[in-house]
Short mmCIF file of C-alpha atoms in Angstrom, two decimals:
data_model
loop_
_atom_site.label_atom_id
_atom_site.label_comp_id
_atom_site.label_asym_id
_atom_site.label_seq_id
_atom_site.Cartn_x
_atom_site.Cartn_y
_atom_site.Cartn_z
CA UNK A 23 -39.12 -38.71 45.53
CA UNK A 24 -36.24 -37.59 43.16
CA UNK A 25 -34.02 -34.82 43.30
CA UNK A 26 -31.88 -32.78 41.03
CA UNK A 27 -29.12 -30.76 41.07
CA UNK A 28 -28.98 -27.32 40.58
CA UNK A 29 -26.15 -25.20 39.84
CA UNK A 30 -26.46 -21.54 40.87
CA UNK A 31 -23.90 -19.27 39.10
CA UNK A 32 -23.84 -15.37 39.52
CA UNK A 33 -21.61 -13.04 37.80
CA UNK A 34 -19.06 -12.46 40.05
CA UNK A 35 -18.19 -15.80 39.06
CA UNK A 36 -19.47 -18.11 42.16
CA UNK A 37 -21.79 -21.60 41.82
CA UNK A 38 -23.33 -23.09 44.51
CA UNK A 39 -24.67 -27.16 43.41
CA UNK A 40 -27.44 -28.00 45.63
CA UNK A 41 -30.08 -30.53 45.87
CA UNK A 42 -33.44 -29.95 44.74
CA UNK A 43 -36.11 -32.24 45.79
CA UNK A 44 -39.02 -32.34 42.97
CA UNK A 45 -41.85 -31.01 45.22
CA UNK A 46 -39.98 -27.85 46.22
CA UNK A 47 -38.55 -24.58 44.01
CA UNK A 48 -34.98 -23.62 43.46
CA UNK A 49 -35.59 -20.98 46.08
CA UNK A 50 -37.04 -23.14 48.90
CA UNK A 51 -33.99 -25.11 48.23
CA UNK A 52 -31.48 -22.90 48.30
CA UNK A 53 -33.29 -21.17 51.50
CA UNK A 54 -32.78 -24.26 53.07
CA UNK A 55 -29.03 -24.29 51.90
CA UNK A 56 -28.75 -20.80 54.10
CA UNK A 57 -28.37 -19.00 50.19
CA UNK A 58 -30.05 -15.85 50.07
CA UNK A 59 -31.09 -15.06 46.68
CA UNK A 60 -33.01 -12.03 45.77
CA UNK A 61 -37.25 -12.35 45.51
CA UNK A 62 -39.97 -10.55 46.82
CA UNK A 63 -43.62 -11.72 46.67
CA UNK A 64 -42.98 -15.44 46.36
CA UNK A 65 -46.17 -15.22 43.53
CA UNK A 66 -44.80 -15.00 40.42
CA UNK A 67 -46.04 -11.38 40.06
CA UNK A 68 -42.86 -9.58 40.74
CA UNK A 69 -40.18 -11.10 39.33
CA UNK A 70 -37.18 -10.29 41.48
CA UNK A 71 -36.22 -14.08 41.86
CA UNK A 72 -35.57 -14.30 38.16
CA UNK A 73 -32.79 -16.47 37.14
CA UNK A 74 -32.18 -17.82 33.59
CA UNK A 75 -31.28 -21.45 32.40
CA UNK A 76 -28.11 -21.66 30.84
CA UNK A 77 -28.01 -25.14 28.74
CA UNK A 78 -31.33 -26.77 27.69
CA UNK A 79 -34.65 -26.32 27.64
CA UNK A 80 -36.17 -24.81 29.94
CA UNK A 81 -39.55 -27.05 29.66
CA UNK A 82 -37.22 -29.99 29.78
CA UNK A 83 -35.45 -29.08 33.23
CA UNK A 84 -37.63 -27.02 35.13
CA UNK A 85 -41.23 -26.89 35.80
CA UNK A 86 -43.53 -23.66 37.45
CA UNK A 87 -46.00 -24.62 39.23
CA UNK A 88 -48.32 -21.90 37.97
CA UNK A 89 -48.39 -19.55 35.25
CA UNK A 90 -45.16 -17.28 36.09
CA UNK A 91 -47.19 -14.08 35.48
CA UNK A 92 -43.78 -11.88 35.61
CA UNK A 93 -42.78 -13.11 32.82
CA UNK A 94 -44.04 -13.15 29.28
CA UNK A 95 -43.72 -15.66 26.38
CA UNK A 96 -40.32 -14.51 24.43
CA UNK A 97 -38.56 -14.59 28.02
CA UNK A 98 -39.85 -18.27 28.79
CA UNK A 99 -38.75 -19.46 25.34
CA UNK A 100 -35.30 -17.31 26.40
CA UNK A 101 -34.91 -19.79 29.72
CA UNK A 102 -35.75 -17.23 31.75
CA UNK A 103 -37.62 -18.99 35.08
CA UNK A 104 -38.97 -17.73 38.35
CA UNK A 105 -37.03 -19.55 41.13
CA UNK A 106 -40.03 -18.55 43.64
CA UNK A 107 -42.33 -21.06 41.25
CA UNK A 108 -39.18 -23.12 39.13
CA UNK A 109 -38.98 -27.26 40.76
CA UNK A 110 -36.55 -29.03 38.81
CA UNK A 111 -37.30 -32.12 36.29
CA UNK A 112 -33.50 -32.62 35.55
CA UNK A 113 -30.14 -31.64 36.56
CA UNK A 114 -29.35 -28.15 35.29
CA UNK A 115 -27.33 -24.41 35.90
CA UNK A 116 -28.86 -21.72 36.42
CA UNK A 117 -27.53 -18.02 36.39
CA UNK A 118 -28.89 -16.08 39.54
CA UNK A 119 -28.72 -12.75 41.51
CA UNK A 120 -29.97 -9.41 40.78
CA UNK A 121 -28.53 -8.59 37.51
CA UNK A 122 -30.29 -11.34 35.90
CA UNK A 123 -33.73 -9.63 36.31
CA UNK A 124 -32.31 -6.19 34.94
CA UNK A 125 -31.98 -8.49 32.12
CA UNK A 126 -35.48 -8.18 31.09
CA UNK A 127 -36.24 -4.64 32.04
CA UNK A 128 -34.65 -1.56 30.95
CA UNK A 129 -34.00 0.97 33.60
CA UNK A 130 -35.81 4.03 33.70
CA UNK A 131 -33.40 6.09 35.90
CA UNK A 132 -30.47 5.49 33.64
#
């Protein structure tokens, strides 16, 4: 089985490297690490696990195992991935926490 490293990096300026076997997601992983990172139906429906690649491609270095239905298209081809679904395919960083998901949708309540 191979692993992969996997750099988590939120704003405040923290990263985390951690090992990420092939046959598990960045979230399992990190879970397993004692890292809590934000997500909620573990589905790919919600989306409150995004995080967003930031060097490569994101068909190069991570792989979800279904159709991420949370996010569309223009955010895929953007590197954004779903960390409840992402498994890693190379060594890469990864920018994580809350924020990253306000990334994609504007706030109504501003």
């Amino acid at each position: 089985m191979t692993n992969h490293d996997a750099t988590l990096e939120w704003p405040d300026g923290r990263s985390r490297t951690i090992e990420v076997r092939e046959d598990e997601t960045i979230l399992e992983a990190a879970e397993r690490n004692d890292i809590g990172l934000p997500f909620g139906c573990r589905t790919g429906a919600c989306g409150t696990c995004t995080g967003r690649l930031l060097e490569g491609a994101a068909d190069d270095a991570l792989a979800h195992r279904r159709r991420p239905r949370a996010l569309k298209d223009r955010h895929l081809a953007d590197g954004y991935v779903l960390l409840c679904l992402a498994s890693p395919r190379a060594d890469c960083r990864i920018a994580v926490g809350s924020s990253v998901h306000t990334e994609l949708v504007d706030n109504p309540w501003k």
